[in-house]
Amino acid sequence: MDDKRILSEVSALLDDLTKPKGSLGRLEDYASRLAVIQGRVPPRVRRKAAFVLAGDHGVVSRGVSLYPKEVTAQMFANIMAGGAGINVLSRACGFDVFVVDAGVDADLPDYPSGGADGKPRYVPMKAVRGTKDFTVEPAFTENEFLQCLHNGQKLADLAVREGYDIVALGDMGIGNTTSAAAVLAGYGFDPDLVVDRGTGIDDAALDRKRALITEAVAARGPYPTPESVGAAFAGPEIATAAGVILGLKGKGVACMLDGFPITAGAVIAWKIDPSVTDYLFAGHLSRVKGHRPVLEALGLEPVVSLDMRLGEGTGAVIGGFIVELGARIAGEMSRFSDAAVSKASGEEKDF
Amino acid sequence: MDDKRILSEVSALLDDLTKPKGSLGRLEDYASRLAVIQGRVPPRVRRKAAFVLAGDHGVVSRGVSLYPKEVTAQMFANIMAGGAGINVLSRACGFDVFVVDAGVDADLPDYPSGGADGKPRYVPMKAVRGTKDFTVEPAFTENEFLQCLHNGQKLADLAVREGYDIVALGDMGIGNTTSAAAVLAGYGFDPDLVVDRGTGIDDAALDRKRALITEAVAARGPYPTPESVGAAFAGPEIATAAGVILGLKGKGVACMLDGFPITAGAVIAWKIDPSVTDYLFAGHLSRVKGHRPVLEALGLEPVVSLDMRLGEGTGAVIGGFIVELGARIAGEMSRFSDAAVSKASGEEKDF
């Protein structure tokens, strides 16, 4: 069915729900977007998945983070054990957690595949053992980068196969806001807009970080393709996120972005195929300074704005829960045509 | 335990959770506020209640709404049947629904008391059969108004007795944004700020509505007490909301406000006892124009802003779900002191 017909059907349904026209605001927009994505009226949400993509970043050797690289593997273990922020919020918001080794620079333990009793599922797909330091050479070889995109495609296929209607993408990787900023600078975003101070960095350190990125963008070019920017600067989780997004095209699945690093991955996908924004939602607006201008470039309005900057998909699952509410009102509310409730002649609301 | 000690305990706990310090943003603030309200670290949320307060408004005879008054009783039936927006969103967000006849101008059917199998509970406490038209006489007698406050107190007691840690307040009553605007104008809010155009009203009608309210505020005065403003202009649901809020004082229960009419009820409570804001949360920012300045006066920041204006508590339960997430992260996340995750020396976040 074409999008126009779906839109007109879902709009007729929303106006028949027992409420003043338009009074559920953005929940109604989410219902409409889900209907178009799925080609179904009303839309449905059977299962929701959170893919937590983990990887390491060569640029960490330049001292861009206060955390040592080892924390990536430690947090991986913490998420597998169910104790991280994303575990708590996924349980609350109804998401199944998949913990993906997209390119951690460590030999991870032989985790069980998980999935039973709400336990996180382990997905080993290490494309690299961390990236190279992009300030001295490209982060990925072309093949490594394509492998990340391919791994993302496999995750998208898994989501489709298992009946997930909403996929939330989260990132975990020490140093990844720096890689994300470099990716965006590589695509022409103003470094002043996308290089973040974080909470602990002083003016001199901020200048140094910005200079590192600006010099690297000049040194790694030219960039004949959108992929060449990704290969030069992305991290494993950022590139894999781009692959998931590209892989979900035309599959009827909505994709929730998390914060700054995942949104940089979305920009890679969007530069490769601008139509991906049709099924992307910005789960939240992060406190990371560069997030807002990048969402604006993508034309995405964040669902919530809770001043968070944890990553892991924590903002994506909260936003995904609220987007799902759109499907639920469309599918579950009673209708004027069935219930004994008088409809207003106009659109004024007063109940 | 005093508030300062609770705050320092909850802050130490939040900083020990396996995440960069402060990175869960407002969820951490919600955890702190709940801890202080409850006097417990970590805070807990055992059960959540949505009180949907319904009442009729004499001012409807002046044609301020496009809906006939009969819709209040029809929507009451719709909520009892489980098909309204508040039912769908309460199921999704984990709230038990209580449908309260605070003053509907109709003989309601003999509803079952409900409560089993997730069915809404019926609470008959009709203080009046609708209010009088405040443009010609006070909406309530003093006794009727006090009865509404008393009924609200009984609802608060019920919430405490049954172990509800979060109470969401919702309103349902044709004409109630007009009564809410009059209450606020009676307390000195600028009518230009609080009289809303709605969606169907033209300039002339807006001017008429504002003039009606301005004249009524002049005619019904003077107002020797905060209660006298409530008695002059409130509706049954607005006055009962004020009673619930006052009744929750010191009970360890957080109270989520919905949109404009409930917030007007909160202003009545606040004028009677300014300390009520200690346990109030603004569930959402409504599309009703006057909502924002009133929340600002109360010093409350809305949890979400989804362009909704349905009422019934729909914004309060979504906001309440997110506030609960604060308690969940505080209670369920693993801690640096237990997990094998390295803590940063500073506060920079990069995972």
XYZ file of C-alpha atoms in Angstrom:
702
model
C 0.000 0.000 0.000
C 1.430 3.422 -0.778
C 2.394 5.858 1.962
C -0.304 8.382 1.100
C -3.056 5.861 1.501
C -1.597 4.614 4.800
C -1.339 8.180 6.069
C -4.931 8.895 5.215
C -6.073 5.647 6.844
C -4.136 6.205 10.040
C -5.247 9.799 10.230
C -8.903 8.721 9.919
C -8.313 6.162 12.671
C -6.623 8.694 15.000
C -9.508 11.138 14.511
C -11.992 8.391 15.368
C -10.367 7.679 18.749
C -12.362 8.922 21.743
C -10.436 12.162 22.356
C -10.418 15.636 20.845
C -8.749 15.668 17.442
C -4.977 15.903 17.667
C -4.996 16.041 21.467
C -2.427 13.266 21.886
C 0.054 15.442 20.002
C 3.326 13.724 19.228
C 1.999 10.306 20.227
C -0.275 10.637 17.205
C 2.692 11.590 15.020
C 4.539 8.502 16.234
C 1.532 6.340 15.428
C 1.421 7.807 11.906
C 5.120 7.336 11.305
C 5.036 3.748 12.578
C 2.035 3.034 10.329
C 3.885 4.318 7.269
C 7.077 2.436 8.203
C 5.142 -0.801 8.716
C 2.532 -0.303 5.999
C -0.043 -1.237 8.653
C -3.025 0.547 10.260
C -3.018 0.455 13.210
C 0.726 -0.081 13.623
C 1.879 -2.708 16.101
C 4.888 -3.245 18.326
C 5.427 -6.925 19.061
C 8.978 -6.907 20.406
C 11.639 -4.282 20.996
C 15.410 -4.827 20.837
C 18.296 -2.778 22.193
C 21.570 -3.416 20.372
C 24.435 -2.221 22.547
C 27.388 -1.931 20.179
C 30.824 -1.951 21.814
C 34.191 -1.081 20.362
C 37.559 0.457 21.089
C 39.219 3.543 19.667
C 42.885 3.992 18.810
C 42.618 7.709 19.498
C 42.314 6.934 23.219
C 46.120 6.658 23.238
C 46.119 10.442 22.730
C 44.553 10.941 26.139
C 41.118 12.137 24.986
C 39.274 10.304 27.762
C 39.701 10.186 31.519
C 38.854 6.485 31.422
C 41.387 3.841 30.432
C 40.492 1.681 27.421
C 40.070 -1.347 29.708
C 36.738 0.101 30.825
C 35.131 -0.921 27.499
C 35.616 -4.628 28.269
C 34.726 -4.122 31.950
C 31.465 -2.400 31.035
C 30.795 -5.172 28.500
C 30.937 -7.627 31.395
C 28.732 -5.369 33.510
C 26.063 -5.249 30.793
C 26.271 -9.034 30.281
C 25.720 -9.368 34.055
C 22.588 -7.185 33.833
C 23.776 -4.379 36.120
C 24.354 -1.448 33.776
C 22.051 1.477 33.120
C 20.895 -0.003 29.809
C 19.857 -3.248 31.538
C 17.720 -1.461 34.120
C 16.088 0.852 31.598
C 15.540 -1.930 29.048
C 13.769 -4.063 31.650
C 11.575 -1.098 32.573
C 10.847 -0.106 28.971
C 10.391 -3.641 27.621
C 13.482 -4.031 25.440
C 15.528 -7.215 24.964
C 19.238 -6.403 25.255
C 21.812 -7.654 22.730
C 25.421 -6.940 23.704
C 27.507 -6.781 20.558
C 31.285 -7.038 20.413
C 31.681 -4.879 17.321
C 35.407 -4.402 17.884
C 36.545 -4.461 21.486
C 40.321 -4.506 21.910
C 40.342 -7.405 24.376
C 39.784 -11.145 24.391
C 36.334 -11.265 25.903
C 35.397 -14.249 28.064
C 33.423 -17.049 26.522
C 30.037 -15.526 27.406
C 26.940 -17.721 27.164
C 24.721 -16.714 24.247
C 22.034 -15.624 26.750
C 18.483 -14.658 25.884
C 16.703 -16.937 28.369
C 14.882 -15.423 31.379
C 15.387 -11.913 30.071
C 19.179 -12.256 30.185
C 21.180 -10.134 27.713
C 22.193 -11.881 24.505
C 25.838 -11.995 23.531
C 26.679 -11.277 19.891
C 30.372 -11.681 19.043
C 31.191 -9.989 15.719
C 34.586 -8.430 16.246
C 35.528 -6.682 12.983
C 38.749 -5.285 14.481
C 40.584 -5.266 17.801
C 39.905 -1.569 18.220
C 40.618 1.009 15.545
C 43.912 2.649 14.703
C 44.617 6.156 16.010
C 42.974 8.365 13.357
C 45.347 11.209 14.169
C 48.169 9.244 12.560
C 46.439 6.903 10.075
C 42.905 5.925 8.987
C 40.928 4.274 11.807
C 39.939 1.357 9.545
C 41.137 -0.219 6.355
C 38.410 -0.091 3.736
C 37.722 -3.789 4.269
C 37.445 -3.473 8.041
C 34.968 -0.642 7.651
C 32.887 -2.612 5.155
C 32.978 -5.561 7.563
C 31.400 -3.337 10.233
C 28.655 -2.271 7.809
C 28.123 -5.923 6.943
C 27.908 -6.898 10.624
C 25.302 -4.203 11.096
C 23.348 -5.641 8.195
C 23.419 -9.041 9.943
C 22.032 -7.471 13.122
C 19.271 -5.826 11.094
C 18.427 -9.187 9.527
C 18.304 -10.782 12.966
C 15.903 -8.083 14.199
C 13.607 -8.605 11.221
C 13.749 -12.402 11.498
C 12.842 -12.348 15.184
C 9.912 -9.951 14.838
C 11.332 -6.822 16.440
C 9.327 -3.773 15.397
C 11.543 -1.263 17.202
C 15.342 -1.438 17.342
C 17.190 0.874 19.733
C 20.864 1.465 19.014
C 23.314 2.160 21.830
C 27.067 2.597 21.988
C 29.733 1.685 24.449
C 33.375 2.477 23.820
C 35.871 4.649 25.639
C 36.822 7.562 23.384
C 33.848 7.344 21.069
C 32.629 10.924 21.359
C 36.003 11.961 19.929
C 35.671 9.579 16.974
C 32.081 10.731 16.445
C 33.172 14.370 16.357
C 35.881 13.509 13.809
C 33.381 11.676 11.583
C 31.100 14.709 11.637
C 33.975 17.133 10.995
C 34.946 14.892 8.087
C 31.473 15.412 6.621
C 31.855 19.160 6.960
C 30.197 19.906 10.298
C 31.875 22.848 12.026
C 34.324 21.437 14.627
C 33.273 24.230 16.990
C 29.783 22.756 16.984
C 30.636 19.091 17.405
C 33.711 18.940 19.643
C 32.489 18.687 23.207
C 34.092 19.862 26.393
C 32.718 16.947 28.354
C 32.606 17.749 32.033
C 36.244 17.612 33.020
C 38.116 19.333 30.201
C 39.556 22.856 30.492
C 39.887 25.428 27.682
C 43.396 24.377 26.724
C 42.440 20.699 26.502
C 39.360 21.580 24.445
C 41.496 23.578 22.006
C 43.900 20.645 21.761
C 41.072 18.171 21.071
C 39.615 20.423 18.378
C 43.038 20.942 16.800
C 43.706 17.172 16.786
C 40.455 16.612 14.911
C 40.850 19.507 12.485
C 44.377 18.410 11.587
C 43.320 14.788 11.186
C 40.464 15.742 8.862
C 42.938 17.673 6.690
C 45.532 14.884 6.803
C 43.240 11.901 6.045
C 41.502 13.482 3.005
C 40.444 13.681 0.275
C 37.188 11.781 0.774
C 35.852 10.539 -2.525
C 32.905 8.656 -0.962
C 30.794 8.843 2.210
C 32.357 5.524 3.220
C 35.853 6.995 3.095
C 34.995 9.415 5.915
C 33.634 6.569 8.004
C 36.701 4.448 7.378
C 39.002 7.331 8.318
C 37.409 8.263 11.663
C 34.614 6.017 12.897
C 34.809 3.487 15.676
C 33.544 -0.100 15.438
C 30.251 0.728 17.209
C 29.681 3.829 15.076
C 30.304 1.981 11.803
C 28.214 -0.994 12.896
C 25.363 1.343 13.828
C 25.499 2.742 10.286
C 25.284 -0.824 9.001
C 22.245 -1.639 11.134
C 20.480 1.494 9.905
C 21.234 0.761 6.249
C 20.202 -2.859 6.767
C 16.791 -1.891 8.160
C 15.801 -0.068 4.973
C 12.468 -1.259 3.683
C 12.073 -3.834 6.479
C 9.239 -2.151 8.372
C 11.300 -1.645 11.521
C 11.621 1.665 13.358
C 15.103 2.565 14.576
C 15.713 4.648 17.716
C 18.947 6.613 17.895
C 20.680 7.190 21.202
C 23.137 10.030 21.730
C 26.079 11.607 19.943
C 28.141 8.563 18.796
C 25.143 6.627 17.449
C 23.868 9.758 15.738
C 27.268 10.087 14.042
C 26.718 6.519 12.815
C 23.320 7.603 11.514
C 25.002 10.430 9.603
C 27.285 7.894 7.886
C 24.227 5.879 6.842
C 22.406 9.045 5.734
C 25.344 10.203 3.629
C 25.283 6.800 1.929
C 21.476 6.749 1.589
C 19.479 9.869 2.543
C 16.207 7.910 2.710
C 17.173 6.257 6.017
C 15.625 9.149 7.951
C 12.224 7.741 6.942
C 12.482 5.146 9.708
C 14.816 6.872 12.181
C 13.688 8.442 15.459
C 15.867 10.475 17.815
C 15.288 8.765 21.155
C 16.548 11.684 23.186
C 18.556 14.875 23.116
C 21.843 14.236 24.888
C 23.764 16.721 27.006
C 26.696 16.330 24.595
C 26.893 19.715 22.921
C 27.194 18.514 19.328
C 24.088 16.345 19.430
C 21.483 19.007 18.712
C 22.979 20.432 15.477
C 23.467 16.925 14.095
C 19.861 15.920 14.852
C 18.762 19.147 13.193
C 20.766 18.273 10.079
C 18.998 14.898 10.012
C 15.641 16.612 10.508
C 14.912 14.623 13.675
C 13.128 15.963 16.757
C 14.181 14.178 19.978
C 11.428 12.339 21.871
C 12.716 13.285 25.326
C 15.342 15.632 26.680
C 16.520 14.427 30.075
C 20.008 15.894 30.190
C 21.532 12.413 29.916
C 24.896 11.502 28.396
C 25.493 7.906 29.389
C 25.184 6.202 26.020
C 24.596 2.407 25.934
C 21.186 3.088 24.342
C 19.720 4.514 27.562
C 18.104 7.452 25.765
C 17.024 5.289 22.834
C 15.005 2.854 24.967
C 13.201 5.624 26.850
C 12.341 7.315 23.556
C 11.363 3.961 22.055
C 8.974 3.284 24.908
C 7.209 6.579 24.202
C 7.096 5.976 20.444
C 5.495 2.614 21.200
C 2.774 4.466 23.163
C 1.712 5.920 19.799
C 1.100 2.422 18.476
C -0.736 1.470 21.636
C -3.193 4.352 21.568
C -3.883 3.683 17.883
C -4.446 -0.012 18.519
C -6.193 0.011 21.908
C -8.324 3.134 22.373
C -12.059 2.890 21.787
C -13.520 4.725 18.816
C -16.304 7.264 18.438
C -17.807 4.944 15.839
C -18.104 2.203 18.520
C -18.391 4.054 21.862
C -21.342 6.181 22.953
C -19.399 9.426 23.113
C -20.513 12.586 21.319
C -18.022 14.042 18.882
C -17.424 17.802 18.801
C -18.475 19.658 15.673
C -15.214 21.609 15.699
C -11.788 20.886 17.084
C -11.966 22.753 20.365
C -10.831 20.660 23.282
C -12.147 21.102 26.732
C -12.222 17.755 28.405
C 16.268 11.224 58.914
C 16.675 14.832 57.808
C 16.625 15.846 54.153
C 20.270 16.897 54.057
C 21.450 13.517 55.226
C 19.168 11.742 52.740
C 20.457 13.942 49.924
C 24.050 13.194 50.783
C 23.326 9.462 51.014
C 21.478 9.301 47.699
C 24.127 11.406 46.014
C 26.853 9.021 47.240
C 24.793 6.099 45.941
C 24.219 7.704 42.514
C 27.948 8.414 42.171
C 28.733 4.783 43.001
C 26.548 3.441 40.164
C 28.504 2.056 37.197
C 28.262 5.107 34.931
C 30.065 8.430 34.633
C 29.053 10.812 37.396
C 25.821 12.660 36.626
C 25.436 10.992 33.223
C 21.844 9.922 33.834
C 20.916 13.584 34.167
C 17.355 14.197 35.238
C 16.794 10.539 36.117
C 19.306 11.124 38.898
C 17.430 14.242 40.010
C 14.211 12.228 40.140
C 15.933 9.566 42.222
C 17.141 12.242 44.638
C 13.760 13.924 44.932
C 11.993 10.583 45.496
C 14.564 9.676 48.154
C 13.922 12.930 50.026
C 10.138 12.580 49.678
C 10.252 9.011 50.969
C 13.098 9.422 53.442
C 14.598 6.277 51.874
C 17.819 5.475 49.999
C 17.403 4.049 47.465
C 13.825 5.209 46.886
C 11.290 2.638 45.788
C 8.122 2.598 43.707
C 5.841 -0.242 44.691
C 2.571 0.810 43.077
C 1.398 3.756 40.999
C -2.126 5.185 40.917
C -3.861 7.452 38.414
C -6.796 9.364 39.901
C -9.009 10.591 37.081
C -11.152 13.300 38.656
C -14.367 14.129 36.810
C -16.717 17.050 37.252
C -19.039 19.444 35.471
C -18.867 23.204 35.089
C -21.749 25.648 35.146
C -19.842 28.010 32.865
C -20.404 25.553 29.996
C -23.862 27.120 29.634
C -22.013 30.195 28.319
C -20.832 28.229 25.287
C -17.120 28.067 26.175
C -16.712 24.534 24.827
C -17.607 22.911 21.530
C -18.605 19.779 23.463
C -21.932 19.457 25.235
C -21.796 18.812 28.975
C -23.138 15.277 28.439
C -19.692 14.275 27.199
C -18.350 14.299 30.783
C -20.615 11.391 31.771
C -20.055 9.639 28.429
C -16.291 9.826 28.847
C -16.683 8.612 32.430
C -18.330 5.490 31.017
C -15.613 5.167 28.393
C -12.874 5.262 31.047
C -14.769 2.752 33.232
C -14.913 0.497 30.145
C -11.132 0.754 29.723
C -11.119 2.356 26.275
C -9.959 5.932 26.887
C -6.488 7.356 26.398
C -5.766 7.230 30.133
C -6.599 3.511 30.250
C -4.216 2.651 27.418
C -1.381 4.789 28.770
C -1.897 3.623 32.367
C -1.671 -0.019 31.288
C 1.527 0.752 29.376
C 3.074 2.821 32.174
C 1.986 0.580 35.042
C -0.640 2.751 36.759
C -3.866 1.539 38.406
C -6.769 3.748 37.293
C -9.292 5.190 39.775
C -12.231 6.973 38.135
C -13.582 9.526 40.562
C -16.993 11.183 40.334
C -15.935 14.429 41.988
C -19.028 16.269 40.807
C -20.504 15.090 37.528
C -23.881 16.629 36.711
C -25.561 13.322 35.892
C -26.851 10.238 37.688
C -24.078 7.818 36.846
C -24.937 4.144 36.440
C -24.329 1.814 39.336
C -20.760 0.962 38.284
C -19.057 -2.027 39.891
C -16.290 -0.978 42.270
C -13.738 -2.559 39.912
C -10.064 -3.101 40.669
C -9.884 -6.797 39.771
C -7.961 -7.910 36.637
C -6.582 -4.440 36.115
C -10.075 -2.962 35.688
C -10.520 0.719 36.635
C -11.842 1.369 40.130
C -14.953 3.456 40.593
C -14.895 6.069 43.338
C -18.209 7.902 43.801
C -17.713 11.086 45.836
C -20.017 13.616 44.213
C -19.608 16.890 46.137
C -21.954 18.744 43.780
C -23.965 18.093 40.624
C -21.679 20.329 38.625
C -20.754 23.858 39.690
C -22.767 27.030 39.255
C -21.896 29.388 36.389
C -19.094 31.503 37.897
C -19.931 34.369 35.577
C -23.131 34.980 37.544
C -22.416 33.553 41.026
C -19.654 31.661 42.865
C -19.033 28.195 41.416
C -19.278 26.585 44.863
C -20.683 27.444 48.247
C -17.911 27.474 50.825
C -19.118 24.128 52.159
C -19.183 22.492 48.742
C -15.639 23.636 48.087
C -14.442 22.331 51.450
C -16.205 19.044 50.685
C -14.103 18.729 47.512
C -10.917 19.372 49.500
C -12.052 16.781 52.016
C -12.782 14.249 49.271
C -9.287 14.829 47.919
C -7.913 14.170 51.386
C -9.789 10.844 51.424
C -8.217 9.897 48.079
C -4.787 10.780 49.445
C -5.427 8.581 52.481
C -6.505 5.732 50.214
C -3.278 6.062 48.194
C -1.161 5.967 51.338
C -3.107 3.058 52.823
C -2.736 0.957 49.692
C 0.994 1.540 49.251
C 1.039 3.818 46.230
C 4.352 5.644 45.972
C 3.370 7.736 42.947
C -0.043 9.323 42.426
C -0.874 10.819 39.024
C -3.713 13.333 38.921
C -5.874 13.680 35.823
C -8.963 15.702 35.014
C -12.032 15.125 32.944
C -14.749 17.730 32.677
C -16.153 19.679 29.758
C -15.329 23.360 30.264
C -12.551 22.867 32.770
C -9.831 24.857 31.010
C -12.114 27.877 31.366
C -12.585 27.312 35.106
C -8.838 26.731 35.480
C -8.063 30.030 33.732
C -10.523 31.824 36.015
C -8.935 30.309 39.133
C -5.527 31.492 37.970
C -6.803 34.952 37.044
C -8.363 35.067 40.508
C -4.904 34.508 41.996
C -3.516 37.364 39.912
C -2.125 35.588 36.861
C -2.409 37.789 33.770
C -5.532 36.683 31.826
C -3.592 37.181 28.589
C -1.231 34.441 29.724
C -3.767 31.904 30.946
C -6.790 32.186 28.669
C -6.277 29.768 25.819
C -7.507 29.947 22.270
C -7.911 26.197 22.090
C -7.913 25.039 18.490
C -11.280 26.198 17.229
C -11.728 29.676 18.683
C -11.352 32.859 16.616
C -10.100 36.249 17.850
C -13.554 37.538 18.727
C -14.415 34.434 20.761
C -11.058 34.598 22.536
C -11.694 38.227 23.465
C -15.143 37.264 24.741
C -13.758 34.399 26.853
C -11.094 36.657 28.338
C -13.653 39.383 29.054
C -16.002 36.861 30.733
C -13.201 35.778 33.048
C -11.885 39.267 33.775
C -15.374 40.509 34.625
C -16.111 37.479 36.786
C -12.881 37.937 38.743
C -13.867 41.548 39.448
C -17.450 40.617 40.304
C -16.777 37.655 42.646
C -14.141 39.434 44.792
C -12.794 40.371 47.248
C -10.882 37.177 48.066
C -9.891 37.162 51.723
C -8.394 33.639 51.600
C -6.860 31.309 49.002
C -9.906 29.086 49.460
C -12.248 31.889 48.439
C -10.712 32.001 44.947
C -11.113 28.239 44.608
C -14.724 28.397 45.756
C -15.492 31.196 43.299
C -14.072 29.603 40.129
C -12.830 26.030 40.455
C -14.536 22.929 39.165
C -15.087 19.755 41.196
C -12.037 18.013 39.674
C -9.823 21.058 40.177
C -10.836 21.480 43.818
C -10.537 17.759 44.512
C -7.057 17.749 42.957
C -6.089 20.510 45.400
C -7.424 18.323 48.205
C -5.408 15.289 47.091
C -2.254 17.388 46.949
C -2.793 18.892 50.396
C -3.656 15.432 51.735
C -0.393 13.929 50.499
C 1.720 16.304 52.584
C 4.245 14.429 54.680
C 3.026 11.024 53.462
C 6.063 10.073 51.390
C 4.109 9.968 48.137
C 5.168 11.758 44.943
C 2.389 13.493 43.032
C 2.448 13.891 39.241
C 0.525 16.805 37.764
C -1.128 16.507 34.381
C -2.013 19.567 32.291
C -3.616 22.950 32.763
C -6.702 22.165 34.920
C -4.836 19.932 37.374
C -2.037 22.475 37.577
C -4.644 25.108 38.482
C -5.692 22.730 41.282
C -2.047 22.548 42.346
C -1.950 26.353 42.500
C -4.930 26.326 44.895
C -3.074 23.856 47.123
C 0.133 25.894 46.852
C -1.620 29.118 47.792
C -2.965 27.318 50.882
C 0.383 25.654 51.667
C 3.480 26.626 49.638
C 5.401 23.541 50.818
C 3.368 21.205 48.553
C 5.842 21.755 45.707
C 8.285 19.578 47.678
C 6.490 16.469 46.430
C 4.966 17.709 43.163
C 6.277 16.835 39.717
C 5.033 18.298 36.425
C 4.320 15.194 34.359
C 4.342 17.033 31.071
C 4.093 20.412 29.398
C 0.720 20.658 27.736
C -0.057 22.446 24.493
C -2.505 24.644 26.413
C -0.876 28.040 26.291
C -1.252 28.952 29.957
C 0.416 25.813 31.259
C 4.029 26.917 30.989
C 3.802 30.201 32.971
C 1.896 28.431 35.750
C 4.479 25.638 36.005
C 7.159 28.317 36.104
C 5.384 30.039 38.977
C 5.349 26.708 40.821
C 9.033 26.186 40.016
C 8.343 22.879 38.267
C 10.138 21.621 35.152
C 7.980 19.289 33.028
C 9.290 15.735 32.566
C 8.178 15.447 28.926
C 6.825 17.820 26.328
C 4.812 15.896 23.763
C 2.433 18.584 22.537
C -0.504 16.810 24.209
C -3.681 18.407 25.543
C -6.019 15.526 26.259
C -6.126 15.658 30.048
C -7.384 12.585 31.953
C -3.898 12.221 33.452
C -2.342 11.113 30.153
C 0.685 13.392 30.571
C 0.969 12.621 34.283
C 1.319 8.851 33.796
C 3.977 9.212 31.080
C 5.919 11.612 33.292
C 5.387 9.327 36.292
C 6.798 6.368 34.395
C 9.977 8.347 33.710
C 10.269 9.579 37.303
C 10.000 5.954 38.387
C 13.000 5.162 36.156
C 15.024 7.312 38.554
C 14.089 5.005 41.424
C 14.850 1.969 39.309
C 18.365 3.000 38.344
C 19.103 3.892 41.977
C 17.783 0.560 43.183
C 18.907 -1.817 40.440
C 22.180 -0.684 38.851
C 25.395 -2.358 39.922
C 27.910 -0.277 41.859
C 31.578 0.486 41.365
C 32.123 -0.744 44.901
C 30.772 -4.187 43.861
C 31.463 -4.490 40.100
C 34.892 -4.795 38.527
C 34.706 -1.512 36.625
C 37.406 1.158 36.871
C 36.217 4.549 38.023
C 37.498 7.685 36.270
C 39.666 10.020 38.285
C 37.746 13.004 36.939
C 34.248 13.455 35.655
C 34.842 13.273 31.926
C 32.494 10.852 30.202
C 33.430 8.952 27.154
C 31.722 5.604 27.301
